[in-house]
Amino acid sequence: MSTTTRLLNLLSLLQTQRDWPGSLLAERLEISDRTVRRDIERLREMGYRIEATMGPDGGYRLAAGAELPPLLFDDAQVIAVAIALQTASVVGADLDEPAARALSTIRQVMPSRLRRRLDALAIVAVAQRPGGPAPTAVPLELLVELARAIRDRVLLRFDYAPRQQPAPDGFGPPRRVEPHHLVNAQGHWYLLAWDIEREDWRLFSVERITPRTPTGPHFPQRDVPGGDVEEFVSARFKGSQTNKWACQGSVILDLPIEAALPFIGDGTAREAGPSRTILESGSWSWGSLAASFGRFEVPMEVIGPPELRDAFATLAHRYRATATT
C-alpha cells in the first residue's frame, strides 16, 4: 500500500485501542517493525501525539495533544456525530451555530455514499418538559431507514407496537403514512407523519415502529400547520394547537428563588421578596398544574386564575380522602 494509505490505516488502529504493541501493529499492517517506527515519527510530525509504552515488545498510545489533529471516523461514527450535532440545540448550551459549522465541515469532506445518508438525516430537536420517561435507544439503521423514506418522499408502511399488551392478532393492520420529519425530544425519537387513514398529523414513537417492505409510491410535499415543525411538535406535546400549555397559572412560593430555579422546568420565576418566589407555569389540565406546584412542598399562595384555585381545592379533598382510607 502507499505511504498515505498506510499512515491512515495506522492512525485508524491507534484510534480504536489505547495501547498497541509495535509487533501487533506491524502484523496488522503487514509491514516491518522498522516501518512502524518510521510511520509513527511521520504521524508525530503531523501533530499527532503518540506516546511510547513500556512492555516486553514496546508499543504506542495515541494521546491528547496541544491541538486537535485530523480525525478518522468509520461510517457509524459519522452518522452518530451528525445526529449529535443536529440535536445539540436542546442540551441547554448555545451550540446552534458552532454545531451547524461542524456539521458542514464534516459533510464537505465525507464520501458521497455517506453524504447521501447524512442528507437524509434531517432531524428536528425539541426541548421537552423534564420529568418524562427515560430515553430508550433505537437502532441506528431504523433511523436511517425512516430518514431515507422522508428524503425520498415515499409512502411508509409499518407495524406499530401497542404500549401495553399486544393486540389479539398481533400489531393489527399496518399503518400507512407520509413521513415528513424525524424528531428528537429529550432522548426520545418520534416520526412526524401524515396518517393516511386518519387524515391527520401524527407523532409516532420510533421505538414502536417496525417498517414493512416495500415502501409505497411517492407523495407530494405537505406542509405542517403553521409551517414551523418545531413549533407544531412542541404544541402537540403540550396537547394544544399552539406552542402554549392549555392551562397556565401562577403561585407565590414561600421559597427563595435560588432554591426554586433548579426545579421550575419550562416555567418562569421571579423574586417576590427575600425568601418568596413568583412561579408561572403551565400544563395540559388544571389538576396536573396544581399537582406540579405541589412538588415544592412549601406553603404557597395562588395568584390565579380561579380555575387553578379550584383545582387545588379538588386535590386537597382527594388527598384528604386518601389519607383517611
mmCIF file of C-alpha atoms in Angstrom:
data_model
loop_
_atom_site.group_PDB
_atom_site.id
_atom_site.type_symbol
_atom_site.label_atom_id
_atom_site.label_comp_id
_atom_site.label_asym_id
_atom_site.label_seq_id
_atom_site.Cartn_x
_atom_site.Cartn_y
_atom_site.Cartn_z
ATOM 1 C CA MET A 1 0.000 0.000 0.000
ATOM 2 C CA SER A 2 1.035 3.612 -0.485
ATOM 3 C CA THR A 3 2.606 5.583 2.341
ATOM 4 C CA THR A 4 -0.516 7.732 2.686
ATOM 5 C CA THR A 5 -2.820 4.724 2.865
ATOM 6 C CA ARG A 6 -0.520 3.030 5.361
ATOM 7 C CA LEU A 7 -0.452 6.127 7.597
ATOM 8 C CA LEU A 8 -4.226 6.405 7.540
ATOM 9 C CA ASN A 9 -4.605 2.734 8.444
ATOM 10 C CA LEU A 10 -2.086 3.122 11.249
ATOM 11 C CA LEU A 11 -3.922 6.166 12.588
ATOM 12 C CA SER A 12 -7.220 4.304 12.421
ATOM 13 C CA LEU A 13 -5.768 1.479 14.516
ATOM 14 C CA LEU A 14 -4.329 3.851 17.089
ATOM 15 C CA GLN A 15 -7.758 5.496 17.479
ATOM 16 C CA THR A 16 -9.541 2.225 18.253
ATOM 17 C CA GLN A 17 -7.448 0.948 21.152
ATOM 18 C CA ARG A 18 -5.410 2.751 23.779
ATOM 19 C CA ASP A 19 -2.217 0.658 23.717
ATOM 20 C CA TRP A 20 -0.802 -1.143 20.676
ATOM 21 C CA PRO A 21 2.320 -3.321 20.829
ATOM 22 C CA GLY A 22 4.631 -2.416 17.948
ATOM 23 C CA SER A 23 4.791 -6.015 16.749
ATOM 24 C CA LEU A 24 0.982 -6.221 16.584
ATOM 25 C CA LEU A 25 0.803 -3.016 14.535
ATOM 26 C CA ALA A 26 3.375 -4.437 12.154
ATOM 27 C CA GLU A 27 1.394 -7.662 11.849
ATOM 28 C CA ARG A 28 -1.917 -5.896 11.212
ATOM 29 C CA LEU A 29 -0.414 -3.590 8.574
ATOM 30 C CA GLU A 30 1.818 -6.328 7.106
ATOM 31 C CA ILE A 31 4.941 -4.184 7.421
ATOM 32 C CA SER A 32 8.176 -4.377 9.376
ATOM 33 C CA ASP A 33 8.749 -3.085 12.893
ATOM 34 C CA ARG A 34 11.159 -0.537 11.423
ATOM 35 C CA THR A 35 8.456 0.790 9.077
ATOM 36 C CA VAL A 36 6.071 1.089 12.021
ATOM 37 C CA ARG A 37 8.607 3.217 13.899
ATOM 38 C CA ARG A 38 9.184 5.382 10.835
ATOM 39 C CA ASP A 39 5.440 5.888 10.275
ATOM 40 C CA ILE A 40 4.939 6.747 13.937
ATOM 41 C CA GLU A 41 7.504 9.522 13.551
ATOM 42 C CA ARG A 42 5.670 10.798 10.432
ATOM 43 C CA LEU A 43 2.422 11.000 12.360
ATOM 44 C CA ARG A 44 4.159 12.846 15.188
ATOM 45 C CA GLU A 45 5.487 15.390 12.692
ATOM 46 C CA MET A 46 1.887 15.893 11.501
ATOM 47 C CA GLY A 47 0.773 16.874 15.005
ATOM 48 C CA TYR A 48 -0.376 13.570 16.491
ATOM 49 C CA ARG A 49 0.906 12.994 19.994
ATOM 50 C CA ILE A 50 1.870 9.317 20.038
ATOM 51 C CA GLU A 51 3.495 8.078 23.225
ATOM 52 C CA ALA A 52 5.768 5.063 23.536
ATOM 53 C CA THR A 53 4.585 2.464 26.068
ATOM 54 C CA MET A 54 6.691 0.155 28.207
ATOM 55 C CA GLY A 55 6.483 -3.612 27.956
ATOM 56 C CA PRO A 56 8.199 -6.702 26.558
ATOM 57 C CA ASP A 57 7.526 -5.662 22.961
ATOM 58 C CA GLY A 58 7.188 -1.938 23.450
ATOM 59 C CA GLY A 59 4.235 -0.170 21.950
ATOM 60 C CA TYR A 60 2.394 3.029 21.186
ATOM 61 C CA ARG A 61 -0.534 5.020 22.526
ATOM 62 C CA LEU A 62 -2.401 7.901 20.892
ATOM 63 C CA ALA A 63 -2.639 10.661 23.497
ATOM 64 C CA ALA A 64 -4.239 14.085 23.646
ATOM 65 C CA GLY A 65 -2.140 16.843 22.131
ATOM 66 C CA ALA A 66 -1.998 20.611 22.349
ATOM 67 C CA GLU A 67 -4.167 20.968 19.223
ATOM 68 C CA LEU A 68 -6.865 18.831 17.634
ATOM 69 C CA PRO A 69 -5.311 16.927 14.707
ATOM 70 C CA PRO A 70 -7.334 15.457 11.801
ATOM 71 C CA LEU A 71 -9.521 12.566 12.884
ATOM 72 C CA LEU A 72 -10.761 9.416 11.180
ATOM 73 C CA PHE A 73 -14.332 8.180 11.579
ATOM 74 C CA ASP A 74 -15.953 4.999 10.358
ATOM 75 C CA ASP A 75 -19.417 5.087 8.788
ATOM 76 C CA ALA A 76 -21.318 4.543 12.034
ATOM 77 C CA GLN A 77 -19.274 7.215 13.826
ATOM 78 C CA VAL A 78 -20.021 9.770 11.090
ATOM 79 C CA ILE A 79 -23.776 9.180 11.395
ATOM 80 C CA ALA A 80 -23.563 9.302 15.204
ATOM 81 C CA VAL A 81 -21.716 12.637 15.101
ATOM 82 C CA ALA A 82 -24.232 14.023 12.586
ATOM 83 C CA ILE A 83 -27.158 13.082 14.848
ATOM 84 C CA ALA A 84 -25.439 14.577 17.894
ATOM 85 C CA LEU A 85 -24.703 17.846 16.096
ATOM 86 C CA GLN A 86 -28.283 18.192 14.864
ATOM 87 C CA THR A 87 -29.676 17.681 18.369
ATOM 88 C CA ALA A 88 -27.166 19.989 20.079
ATOM 89 C CA SER A 89 -29.726 22.799 20.362
ATOM 90 C CA VAL A 90 -31.652 21.066 23.174
ATOM 91 C CA VAL A 91 -28.768 20.381 25.579
ATOM 92 C CA GLY A 92 -29.071 23.792 27.213
ATOM 93 C CA ALA A 93 -25.940 25.416 25.755
ATOM 94 C CA ASP A 94 -25.608 27.948 22.938
ATOM 95 C CA LEU A 95 -24.322 25.443 20.385
ATOM 96 C CA ASP A 96 -26.547 26.022 17.348
ATOM 97 C CA GLU A 97 -24.062 27.998 15.238
ATOM 98 C CA PRO A 98 -20.856 26.031 16.029
ATOM 99 C CA ALA A 99 -22.765 22.732 15.643
ATOM 100 C CA ALA A 100 -24.021 23.818 12.204
ATOM 101 C CA ARG A 101 -20.472 24.782 11.137
ATOM 102 C CA ALA A 102 -19.059 21.475 12.389
ATOM 103 C CA LEU A 103 -21.733 19.531 10.508
ATOM 104 C CA SER A 104 -20.975 21.492 7.343
ATOM 105 C CA THR A 105 -17.252 20.754 7.708
ATOM 106 C CA ILE A 106 -17.865 17.025 8.133
ATOM 107 C CA ARG A 107 -20.265 16.930 5.197
ATOM 108 C CA GLN A 108 -17.813 18.665 2.876
ATOM 109 C CA VAL A 109 -15.117 16.002 3.216
ATOM 110 C CA MET A 110 -17.166 12.825 3.515
ATOM 111 C CA PRO A 111 -17.615 10.385 0.609
ATOM 112 C CA SER A 112 -20.784 10.691 -1.477
ATOM 113 C CA ARG A 113 -22.291 7.459 -0.131
ATOM 114 C CA LEU A 114 -22.149 8.828 3.423
ATOM 115 C CA ARG A 115 -23.230 12.294 2.323
ATOM 116 C CA ARG A 116 -26.470 10.847 0.942
ATOM 117 C CA ARG A 117 -27.166 9.144 4.269
ATOM 118 C CA LEU A 118 -26.321 12.297 6.166
ATOM 119 C CA ASP A 119 -28.557 14.471 3.981
ATOM 120 C CA ALA A 120 -31.423 12.092 4.697
ATOM 121 C CA LEU A 121 -30.980 12.602 8.448
ATOM 122 C CA ALA A 122 -32.781 15.927 8.730
ATOM 123 C CA ILE A 123 -33.687 15.983 12.431
ATOM 124 C CA VAL A 124 -35.875 18.378 14.389
ATOM 125 C CA ALA A 125 -34.788 18.692 18.027
ATOM 126 C CA VAL A 126 -37.453 19.792 20.507
ATOM 127 C CA ALA A 127 -36.924 20.770 24.133
ATOM 128 C CA GLN A 128 -39.497 18.855 26.153
ATOM 129 C CA ARG A 129 -40.653 19.345 29.710
ATOM 130 C CA PRO A 130 -38.464 17.479 32.233
ATOM 131 C CA GLY A 131 -39.821 14.507 34.131
ATOM 132 C CA GLY A 132 -40.793 12.322 31.198
ATOM 133 C CA PRO A 133 -39.870 8.666 30.738
ATOM 134 C CA ALA A 134 -36.219 7.697 30.482
ATOM 135 C CA PRO A 135 -34.755 7.736 26.951
ATOM 136 C CA THR A 136 -34.873 4.471 25.023
ATOM 137 C CA ALA A 137 -32.212 3.622 22.445
ATOM 138 C CA VAL A 138 -33.428 2.862 18.917
ATOM 139 C CA PRO A 139 -31.373 1.089 16.230
ATOM 140 C CA LEU A 140 -29.325 3.454 14.093
ATOM 141 C CA GLU A 141 -30.349 1.624 10.919
ATOM 142 C CA LEU A 142 -34.012 2.194 11.773
ATOM 143 C CA LEU A 143 -33.407 5.939 11.980
ATOM 144 C CA VAL A 144 -31.548 5.844 8.663
ATOM 145 C CA GLU A 145 -34.352 3.838 7.030
ATOM 146 C CA LEU A 146 -37.015 6.290 8.202
ATOM 147 C CA ALA A 147 -34.843 9.242 7.164
ATOM 148 C CA ARG A 148 -34.420 7.748 3.701
ATOM 149 C CA ALA A 149 -38.192 7.456 3.299
ATOM 150 C CA ILE A 150 -38.577 11.079 4.383
ATOM 151 C CA ARG A 151 -35.926 12.241 1.926
ATOM 152 C CA ASP A 152 -37.385 10.244 -0.984
ATOM 153 C CA ARG A 153 -40.988 11.164 -0.063
ATOM 154 C CA VAL A 154 -42.265 7.613 -0.325
ATOM 155 C CA LEU A 155 -45.287 6.208 1.480
ATOM 156 C CA LEU A 156 -44.229 4.241 4.545
ATOM 157 C CA ARG A 157 -45.944 1.124 5.890
ATOM 158 C CA PHE A 158 -45.093 -0.158 9.352
ATOM 159 C CA ASP A 159 -46.346 -2.227 12.259
ATOM 160 C CA TYR A 160 -46.879 -0.109 15.354
ATOM 161 C CA ALA A 161 -46.481 -1.960 18.642
ATOM 162 C CA PRO A 162 -49.119 -1.203 21.312
ATOM 163 C CA ARG A 163 -47.969 0.478 24.503
ATOM 164 C CA GLN A 164 -49.195 -2.351 26.721
ATOM 165 C CA GLN A 165 -50.421 -5.816 25.724
ATOM 166 C CA PRO A 166 -50.252 -6.869 22.050
ATOM 167 C CA ALA A 167 -53.494 -6.982 20.094
ATOM 168 C CA PRO A 168 -55.061 -10.462 19.664
ATOM 169 C CA ASP A 169 -53.976 -10.558 16.022
ATOM 170 C CA GLY A 170 -50.512 -9.102 16.656
ATOM 171 C CA PHE A 171 -49.938 -5.497 15.675
ATOM 172 C CA GLY A 172 -53.160 -5.166 13.700
ATOM 173 C CA PRO A 173 -53.213 -3.698 10.199
ATOM 174 C CA PRO A 174 -50.066 -1.770 9.233
ATOM 175 C CA ARG A 175 -50.102 1.990 9.474
ATOM 176 C CA ARG A 176 -49.771 3.860 6.185
ATOM 177 C CA VAL A 177 -48.242 7.306 6.485
ATOM 178 C CA GLU A 178 -46.482 10.056 4.597
ATOM 179 C CA PRO A 179 -43.267 10.506 6.650
ATOM 180 C CA HIS A 180 -42.122 14.111 6.976
ATOM 181 C CA HIS A 181 -39.698 14.650 9.874
ATOM 182 C CA LEU A 182 -37.658 12.816 12.489
ATOM 183 C CA VAL A 183 -37.974 14.496 15.874
ATOM 184 C CA ASN A 184 -35.778 14.086 18.937
ATOM 185 C CA ALA A 185 -37.286 15.233 22.221
ATOM 186 C CA GLN A 186 -35.217 14.644 25.370
ATOM 187 C CA GLY A 187 -33.625 11.473 24.055
ATOM 188 C CA HIS A 188 -36.826 10.029 22.569
ATOM 189 C CA TRP A 189 -37.280 9.637 18.814
ATOM 190 C CA TYR A 190 -40.539 10.380 17.024
ATOM 191 C CA LEU A 191 -41.697 10.241 13.429
ATOM 192 C CA LEU A 192 -43.924 13.136 12.385
ATOM 193 C CA ALA A 193 -46.128 11.901 9.573
ATOM 194 C CA TRP A 194 -49.462 12.394 7.838
ATOM 195 C CA ASP A 195 -51.641 9.386 8.669
ATOM 196 C CA ILE A 196 -53.486 8.279 5.522
ATOM 197 C CA GLU A 197 -56.397 6.512 7.259
ATOM 198 C CA ARG A 198 -56.922 9.145 9.964
ATOM 199 C CA GLU A 199 -56.307 12.091 7.621
ATOM 200 C CA ASP A 200 -54.352 13.944 10.289
ATOM 201 C CA TRP A 201 -50.839 14.580 11.535
ATOM 202 C CA ARG A 202 -49.493 12.036 13.998
ATOM 203 C CA LEU A 203 -46.369 11.636 16.152
ATOM 204 C CA PHE A 204 -45.203 8.017 16.238
ATOM 205 C CA SER A 205 -42.694 6.714 18.779
ATOM 206 C CA VAL A 206 -39.839 5.315 16.675
ATOM 207 C CA GLU A 207 -39.055 2.551 19.179
ATOM 208 C CA ARG A 208 -42.509 1.057 18.462
ATOM 209 C CA ILE A 209 -42.107 1.118 14.655
ATOM 210 C CA THR A 210 -41.282 -1.968 12.578
ATOM 211 C CA PRO A 211 -41.147 -0.938 8.896
ATOM 212 C CA ARG A 212 -42.626 -3.126 6.198
ATOM 213 C CA THR A 213 -41.255 -3.515 2.698
ATOM 214 C CA PRO A 214 -41.588 -2.461 0.031
ATOM 215 C CA THR A 215 -42.338 1.209 0.543
ATOM 216 C CA GLY A 216 -45.248 2.798 -1.287
ATOM 217 C CA PRO A 217 -45.478 5.403 -4.045
ATOM 218 C CA HIS A 218 -44.093 8.938 -3.911
ATOM 219 C CA PHE A 219 -46.219 11.658 -2.355
ATOM 220 C CA PRO A 220 -46.199 15.469 -2.778
ATOM 221 C CA GLN A 221 -44.750 17.735 -0.115
ATOM 222 C CA ARG A 222 -47.241 18.595 2.629
ATOM 223 C CA ASP A 223 -46.517 21.494 4.998
ATOM 224 C CA VAL A 224 -47.269 21.190 8.703
ATOM 225 C CA PRO A 225 -49.855 23.649 10.039
ATOM 226 C CA GLY A 226 -48.170 26.960 10.690
ATOM 227 C CA GLY A 227 -45.118 25.993 8.650
ATOM 228 C CA ASP A 228 -42.801 25.599 11.670
ATOM 229 C CA VAL A 229 -42.094 21.960 12.544
ATOM 230 C CA GLU A 230 -40.576 22.667 15.956
ATOM 231 C CA GLU A 231 -43.494 24.891 16.988
ATOM 232 C CA PHE A 232 -46.030 22.343 15.737
ATOM 233 C CA VAL A 233 -44.398 19.400 17.520
ATOM 234 C CA SER A 234 -43.972 21.374 20.745
ATOM 235 C CA ALA A 235 -47.679 22.235 20.631
ATOM 236 C CA ARG A 236 -48.571 18.556 20.202
ATOM 237 C CA PHE A 237 -46.506 17.665 23.267
ATOM 238 C CA LYS A 238 -48.431 20.309 25.185
ATOM 239 C CA GLY A 239 -51.776 18.968 23.937
ATOM 240 C CA SER A 240 -52.757 22.253 22.278
ATOM 241 C CA GLN A 241 -52.998 23.831 18.849
ATOM 242 C CA THR A 242 -50.321 26.424 19.678
ATOM 243 C CA ASN A 243 -46.996 26.095 21.446
ATOM 244 C CA LYS A 244 -48.573 27.013 24.768
ATOM 245 C CA TRP A 245 -49.923 24.935 27.615
ATOM 246 C CA ALA A 246 -53.714 24.756 27.635
ATOM 247 C CA CYS A 247 -53.754 25.672 31.329
ATOM 248 C CA GLN A 248 -51.420 28.358 32.685
ATOM 249 C CA GLY A 249 -51.292 29.853 36.165
ATOM 250 C CA SER A 250 -49.041 31.332 38.812
ATOM 251 C CA VAL A 251 -48.398 30.990 42.543
ATOM 252 C CA ILE A 252 -46.223 32.605 45.197
ATOM 253 C CA LEU A 253 -43.922 30.076 46.847
ATOM 254 C CA ASP A 254 -42.518 30.526 50.354
ATOM 255 C CA LEU A 255 -39.115 29.637 48.930
ATOM 256 C CA PRO A 256 -36.051 31.666 47.886
ATOM 257 C CA ILE A 257 -35.706 31.929 44.133
ATOM 258 C CA GLU A 258 -32.278 30.233 44.118
ATOM 259 C CA ALA A 259 -33.885 27.160 45.716
ATOM 260 C CA ALA A 260 -36.785 27.113 43.228
ATOM 261 C CA LEU A 261 -34.895 27.695 39.968
ATOM 262 C CA PRO A 262 -33.432 24.188 39.548
ATOM 263 C CA PHE A 263 -36.941 22.687 39.588
ATOM 264 C CA ILE A 264 -39.130 25.093 37.580
ATOM 265 C CA GLY A 265 -38.978 23.079 34.336
ATOM 266 C CA ASP A 266 -40.274 25.222 31.472
ATOM 267 C CA GLY A 267 -41.878 27.727 33.851
ATOM 268 C CA THR A 268 -40.614 31.202 34.699
ATOM 269 C CA ALA A 269 -39.718 32.523 38.133
ATOM 270 C CA ARG A 270 -39.048 35.933 39.626
ATOM 271 C CA GLU A 271 -38.386 37.193 43.133
ATOM 272 C CA ALA A 272 -41.310 38.265 45.296
ATOM 273 C CA GLY A 273 -39.228 39.103 48.355
ATOM 274 C CA PRO A 274 -36.195 37.884 50.307
ATOM 275 C CA SER A 275 -37.499 34.315 50.582
ATOM 276 C CA ARG A 276 -40.516 34.228 48.245
ATOM 277 C CA THR A 277 -40.784 33.375 44.542
ATOM 278 C CA ILE A 278 -43.486 34.003 41.947
ATOM 279 C CA LEU A 279 -43.678 30.958 39.688
ATOM 280 C CA GLU A 280 -45.622 30.895 36.415
ATOM 281 C CA SER A 281 -46.083 27.565 34.703
ATOM 282 C CA GLY A 282 -48.443 25.531 32.561
ATOM 283 C CA SER A 283 -49.776 22.046 31.985
ATOM 284 C CA TRP A 284 -52.415 20.151 29.996
ATOM 285 C CA SER A 285 -55.014 20.341 32.807
ATOM 286 C CA TRP A 286 -55.645 22.425 35.907
ATOM 287 C CA GLY A 287 -55.312 19.391 38.153
ATOM 288 C CA SER A 288 -51.923 18.434 36.757
ATOM 289 C CA LEU A 289 -50.772 22.053 37.044
ATOM 290 C CA ALA A 290 -51.797 22.239 40.710
ATOM 291 C CA ALA A 291 -50.080 18.909 41.363
ATOM 292 C CA SER A 292 -46.890 20.153 39.679
ATOM 293 C CA PHE A 293 -46.778 23.163 42.003
ATOM 294 C CA GLY A 294 -47.155 20.792 44.937
ATOM 295 C CA ARG A 295 -43.767 19.232 44.196
ATOM 296 C CA PHE A 296 -42.080 22.144 46.003
ATOM 297 C CA GLU A 297 -43.626 21.039 49.332
ATOM 298 C CA VAL A 298 -43.778 24.564 50.768
ATOM 299 C CA PRO A 299 -46.657 26.895 51.665
ATOM 300 C CA MET A 300 -47.888 28.833 48.632
ATOM 301 C CA GLU A 301 -50.465 31.377 47.571
ATOM 302 C CA VAL A 302 -52.430 31.171 44.327
ATOM 303 C CA ILE A 303 -52.247 34.301 42.199
ATOM 304 C CA GLY A 304 -54.597 32.970 39.535
ATOM 305 C CA PRO A 305 -56.603 32.135 37.643
ATOM 306 C CA PRO A 306 -59.640 30.913 39.611
ATOM 307 C CA GLU A 307 -59.515 27.548 37.832
ATOM 308 C CA LEU A 308 -56.148 26.866 39.444
ATOM 309 C CA ARG A 309 -57.514 27.676 42.899
ATOM 310 C CA ASP A 310 -60.432 25.301 42.293
ATOM 311 C CA ALA A 311 -58.007 22.590 41.183
ATOM 312 C CA PHE A 312 -56.082 22.941 44.457
ATOM 313 C CA ALA A 313 -59.349 22.532 46.365
ATOM 314 C CA THR A 314 -60.215 19.389 44.391
ATOM 315 C CA LEU A 315 -56.762 17.919 45.005
ATOM 316 C CA ALA A 316 -56.948 18.783 48.726
ATOM 317 C CA HIS A 317 -60.269 16.951 49.035
ATOM 318 C CA ARG A 318 -58.928 13.953 47.130
ATOM 319 C CA TYR A 319 -55.720 13.772 49.172
ATOM 320 C CA ARG A 320 -57.649 14.159 52.438
ATOM 321 C CA ALA A 321 -59.936 11.263 51.482
ATOM 322 C CA THR A 322 -56.934 9.162 50.503
ATOM 323 C CA ALA A 323 -55.172 9.856 53.801
ATOM 324 C CA THR A 324 -58.186 8.697 55.843
ATOM 325 C CA THR A 325 -58.823 5.427 53.991
#
